[in-house]
Tab-separated table of N, CA and C in Angstrom:
chain	number	residue	atom	x	y	z
A	906	MET	N	19.437	10.411	2.886
A	906	MET	CA	18.207	10.326	2.938
A	906	MET	C	17.573	9.470	1.880
A	907	SER	N	16.628	8.690	2.108
A	907	SER	CA	16.089	7.669	1.193
A	907	SER	C	15.216	8.469	-0.075
A	908	PRO	N	15.420	7.954	-1.242
A	908	PRO	CA	14.565	8.600	-2.197
A	908	PRO	C	13.017	8.424	-2.157
A	909	THR	N	12.424	9.220	-2.740
A	909	THR	CA	11.055	9.398	-2.779
A	909	THR	C	10.434	8.917	-4.089
A	910	ILE	N	9.653	7.885	-4.305
A	910	ILE	CA	9.090	7.506	-5.512
A	910	ILE	C	7.694	7.735	-5.642
A	911	THR	N	7.266	8.396	-6.576
A	911	THR	CA	5.767	8.515	-6.761
A	911	THR	C	5.472	8.050	-8.154
A	912	PHE	N	4.191	7.623	-8.227
A	912	PHE	CA	3.797	7.140	-9.390
A	912	PHE	C	2.109	7.336	-9.680
A	913	GLY	N	1.646	7.341	-10.643
A	913	GLY	CA	0.248	7.597	-10.912
A	913	GLY	C	-0.444	6.176	-11.061
A	914	HIS	N	-1.755	6.306	-11.265
A	914	HIS	CA	-2.512	5.137	-11.345
A	914	HIS	C	-2.255	4.079	-12.533
A	915	SER	N	-1.759	4.793	-13.552
A	915	SER	CA	-1.393	3.810	-14.695
A	915	SER	C	-0.033	2.931	-14.284
A	916	ALA	N	0.540	3.354	-13.360
A	916	ALA	CA	1.749	2.315	-12.978
A	916	ALA	C	1.472	1.611	-11.711
A	917	ALA	N	0.307	1.689	-11.174
A	917	ALA	CA	0.033	1.016	-9.948
A	917	ALA	C	0.096	-0.428	-9.889
A	918	GLU	N	-0.345	-1.029	-11.021
A	918	GLU	CA	-0.134	-2.558	-11.119
A	918	GLU	C	1.374	-2.939	-11.182
A	919	THR	N	2.071	-2.187	-11.851
A	919	THR	CA	3.525	-2.498	-12.108
A	919	THR	C	4.407	-2.316	-10.755
A	920	VAL	N	3.976	-1.283	-9.986
A	920	VAL	CA	4.653	-1.038	-8.802
A	920	VAL	C	4.125	-2.212	-7.712
A	921	ALA	N	2.839	-2.502	-7.784
A	921	ALA	CA	2.402	-3.605	-6.820
A	921	ALA	C	2.972	-4.906	-7.224
A	922	SER	N	3.206	-5.227	-8.509
A	922	SER	CA	3.859	-6.419	-8.758
A	922	SER	C	5.267	-6.470	-8.370
A	923	GLU	N	6.033	-5.352	-8.376
A	923	GLU	CA	7.481	-5.333	-8.004
A	923	GLU	C	7.434	-5.490	-6.384
A	924	PHE	N	6.428	-5.362	-5.712
A	924	PHE	CA	6.320	-5.630	-4.314
A	924	PHE	C	5.719	-7.085	-3.972
A	925	GLY	N	5.505	-7.950	-5.123
A	925	GLY	CA	5.127	-9.237	-4.883
A	925	GLY	C	3.839	-9.338	-4.737
A	926	LEU	N	2.805	-8.224	-5.000
A	926	LEU	CA	1.456	-8.249	-5.154
A	926	LEU	C	0.741	-8.666	-6.357
A	927	GLU	N	-0.469	-9.218	-6.088
A	927	GLU	CA	-1.182	-9.554	-7.433
A	927	GLU	C	-2.635	-9.013	-7.151
A	928	VAL	N	-3.361	-8.962	-8.425
A	928	VAL	CA	-4.678	-8.316	-8.127
A	928	VAL	C	-5.624	-9.533	-8.354
A	929	ARG	N	-6.617	-9.795	-7.472
A	929	ARG	CA	-7.490	-10.819	-7.668
A	929	ARG	C	-8.468	-10.324	-8.516
A	930	GLU	N	-9.370	-11.220	-9.120
A	930	GLU	CA	-10.518	-11.045	-9.978
A	930	GLU	C	-11.368	-9.806	-9.756
A	931	ASP	N	-11.488	-9.885	-8.344
A	931	ASP	CA	-12.471	-8.886	-7.703
A	931	ASP	C	-11.742	-7.464	-7.385
A	932	GLY	N	-10.581	-7.388	-7.925
A	932	GLY	CA	-9.744	-5.987	-7.703
A	932	GLY	C	-8.898	-5.865	-6.587
A	933	TYR	N	-9.045	-6.685	-5.503
A	933	TYR	CA	-8.313	-6.563	-4.418
A	933	TYR	C	-6.916	-6.977	-4.564
A	934	LEU	N	-5.827	-6.345	-3.961
A	934	LEU	CA	-4.534	-6.730	-3.829
A	934	LEU	C	-4.323	-7.895	-2.876
A	935	VAL	N	-3.544	-8.936	-3.147
A	935	VAL	CA	-2.999	-9.892	-2.288
A	935	VAL	C	-1.595	-10.210	-2.317
A	936	ASP	N	-1.108	-10.720	-1.122
A	936	ASP	CA	0.277	-10.879	-1.071
A	936	ASP	C	0.616	-12.282	-1.768
A	937	GLU	N	2.007	-12.628	-1.577
A	937	GLU	CA	2.308	-13.888	-2.169
A	937	GLU	C	1.582	-15.203	-1.705
A	938	GLU	N	1.105	-15.011	-0.444
A	938	GLU	CA	0.285	-16.242	0.107
A	938	GLU	C	-1.174	-16.178	-0.264
A	939	GLY	N	-1.497	-15.106	-0.941
A	939	GLY	CA	-3.119	-15.079	-1.276
A	939	GLY	C	-3.634	-14.243	-0.208
A	940	ASP	N	-3.226	-13.655	0.759
A	940	ASP	CA	-3.777	-13.061	1.983
A	940	ASP	C	-3.923	-11.623	1.359
A	941	PRO	N	-5.153	-10.771	1.684
A	941	PRO	CA	-5.418	-9.544	1.276
A	941	PRO	C	-4.504	-8.538	1.709
A	942	VAL	N	-4.087	-7.546	1.117
A	942	VAL	CA	-3.280	-6.425	1.726
A	942	VAL	C	-4.140	-5.540	2.474
A	943	ILE	N	-3.843	-5.270	3.815
A	943	ILE	CA	-4.391	-4.294	4.548
A	943	ILE	C	-3.486	-3.147	4.829
A	944	PRO	N	-4.036	-1.919	4.314
A	944	PRO	CA	-3.167	-0.829	4.375
A	944	PRO	C	-3.059	-0.153	5.725
A	945	SER	N	-2.125	0.642	5.988
A	945	SER	CA	-1.903	1.347	7.158
A	945	SER	C	-3.189	2.133	7.538
A	946	GLY	N	-3.538	2.094	8.828
A	946	GLY	CA	-4.823	2.896	9.094
A	946	GLY	C	-6.168	2.276	8.668
A	947	SER	N	-6.095	1.104	8.304
A	947	SER	CA	-7.505	0.447	7.932
A	947	SER	C	-7.608	-0.918	8.342
A	948	ASP	N	-8.847	-1.546	8.493
A	948	ASP	CA	-8.944	-2.850	8.678
A	948	ASP	C	-9.443	-3.588	7.559
A	949	GLU	N	-9.499	-2.812	6.272
A	949	GLU	CA	-10.284	-3.412	5.256
A	949	GLU	C	-9.144	-3.663	4.144
A	950	PRO	N	-9.355	-4.656	3.315
A	950	PRO	CA	-8.382	-4.814	2.396
A	950	PRO	C	-8.442	-3.685	1.133
A	951	MET	N	-7.335	-3.667	0.460
A	951	MET	CA	-7.138	-2.423	-0.431
A	951	MET	C	-7.315	-2.971	-1.803
A	952	THR	N	-7.909	-2.329	-2.700
A	952	THR	CA	-8.052	-2.502	-4.248
A	952	THR	C	-6.840	-1.897	-4.898
A	953	LEU	N	-6.584	-2.392	-6.252
A	953	LEU	CA	-5.494	-1.706	-6.987
A	953	LEU	C	-5.712	-0.267	-7.151
A	954	GLU	N	-6.987	0.119	-7.404
A	954	GLU	CA	-7.403	1.678	-7.573
A	954	GLU	C	-7.076	2.420	-6.289
A	955	GLU	N	-7.008	1.779	-5.132
A	955	GLU	CA	-6.679	2.635	-3.999
A	955	GLU	C	-5.268	2.678	-3.451
A	956	PHE	N	-4.595	1.684	-4.174
A	956	PHE	CA	-3.061	1.728	-3.801
A	956	PHE	C	-2.381	2.898	-4.194
A	957	SER	N	-1.700	3.411	-3.111
A	957	SER	CA	-1.077	4.666	-3.274
A	957	SER	C	0.522	4.701	-3.082
A	958	GLY	N	0.845	3.670	-2.330
A	958	GLY	CA	2.545	3.492	-2.013
A	958	GLY	C	2.775	2.536	-0.967
A	959	THR	N	4.013	2.589	-0.641
A	959	THR	CA	4.505	1.783	0.491
A	959	THR	C	5.685	2.426	1.038
A	960	GLY	N	5.714	2.120	2.505
A	960	GLY	CA	6.803	2.902	3.210
A	960	GLY	C	8.311	2.300	2.698
A	961	VAL	N	9.165	3.180	2.829
A	961	VAL	CA	10.500	2.812	2.572
A	961	VAL	C	11.092	1.722	3.207
A	962	GLY	N	11.633	0.736	2.603
A	962	GLY	CA	12.193	-0.479	3.320
A	962	GLY	C	11.182	-1.184	4.039
A	963	SER	N	10.048	-1.256	3.827
A	963	SER	CA	9.011	-1.951	4.631
A	963	SER	C	7.991	-2.671	3.646
A	964	ARG	N	7.117	-3.273	4.418
A	964	ARG	CA	5.821	-3.987	3.718
A	964	ARG	C	4.554	-3.309	4.248
A	965	VAL	N	4.754	-2.004	4.541
A	965	VAL	CA	3.611	-1.220	5.054
A	965	VAL	C	3.060	-0.572	3.748
A	966	PHE	N	1.723	-0.929	3.544
A	966	PHE	CA	1.213	-0.349	2.430
A	966	PHE	C	0.221	0.744	2.504
A	967	ILE	N	0.137	1.817	1.674
A	967	ILE	CA	-0.557	3.046	2.065
A	967	ILE	C	-1.660	3.175	1.006
A	968	LYS	N	-2.798	3.297	1.458
A	968	LYS	CA	-4.113	3.639	0.711
A	968	LYS	C	-4.191	5.107	0.372
A	969	ASP	N	-4.707	5.579	-0.798
A	969	ASP	CA	-4.908	6.833	-1.078
A	969	ASP	C	-5.970	7.595	-0.445
A	970	ASP	N	-5.928	7.674	0.924
A	970	ASP	CA	-6.850	8.411	1.546
A	970	ASP	C	-6.098	8.948	2.923
A	971	PHE	N	-6.819	10.022	3.551
A	971	PHE	CA	-5.998	10.509	4.616
A	971	PHE	C	-5.808	9.680	5.785
A	972	ASN	N	-6.581	8.767	6.160
A	972	ASN	CA	-6.508	8.078	7.419
A	972	ASN	C	-5.169	7.161	7.188
A	973	SER	N	-5.142	6.489	6.013
A	973	SER	CA	-4.016	5.735	5.761
A	973	SER	C	-2.754	6.337	5.691
A	974	VAL	N	-2.543	7.548	5.147
A	974	VAL	CA	-1.545	8.432	5.043
A	974	VAL	C	-0.929	8.891	6.491
A	975	SER	N	-1.986	9.304	7.294
A	975	SER	CA	-1.677	9.881	8.537
A	975	SER	C	-1.253	8.881	9.584
A	976	GLU	N	-1.960	7.608	9.374
A	976	GLU	CA	-1.495	6.572	10.169
A	976	GLU	C	-0.101	6.011	10.015
A	977	TYR	N	0.197	6.094	8.802
A	977	TYR	CA	1.731	5.756	8.440
A	977	TYR	C	2.550	6.810	8.842
A	978	VAL	N	2.285	8.030	8.796
A	978	VAL	CA	3.219	8.980	9.360
A	978	VAL	C	3.384	9.002	10.793
A	979	GLU	N	2.260	8.778	11.555
A	979	GLU	CA	2.254	8.761	12.905
A	979	GLU	C	2.949	7.402	13.376
A	980	GLU	N	2.779	6.234	12.854
A	980	GLU	CA	3.465	5.123	13.283
A	980	GLU	C	4.961	4.866	12.960
A	981	HIS	N	5.124	5.222	11.660
A	981	HIS	CA	6.505	5.066	11.085
A	981	HIS	C	7.425	6.025	10.715
A	982	ARG	N	6.997	7.288	10.852
A	982	ARG	CA	7.991	8.253	10.562
A	982	ARG	C	8.025	9.125	11.612
A	983	SER	N	7.604	8.959	12.727
A	983	SER	CA	7.554	9.833	14.005
A	983	SER	C	9.002	10.127	14.533
A	984	ASP	N	9.954	9.456	14.014
A	984	ASP	CA	11.432	9.665	14.332
A	984	ASP	C	12.123	10.763	13.532
A	985	ILE	N	11.461	11.316	12.653
A	985	ILE	CA	12.032	12.321	11.628
A	985	ILE	C	12.137	13.637	12.380
């Protein structure tokens, strides 16, 4: 079983950085190419304040709201 890693808001910038993400001046997360990070279950970019985590072994990002979490579970964890 893969480990579960949790973190608080104070560590969000460090965790995002480890995934190659940067924070723009307006607070939105962008990838290495400068494209906005669109979380699971959303069509809108995600701010650092909204960053909640990422799926194990993936580049699927999860926002700290019910829609993003449930979308991730339905799409990526249905085989459990």
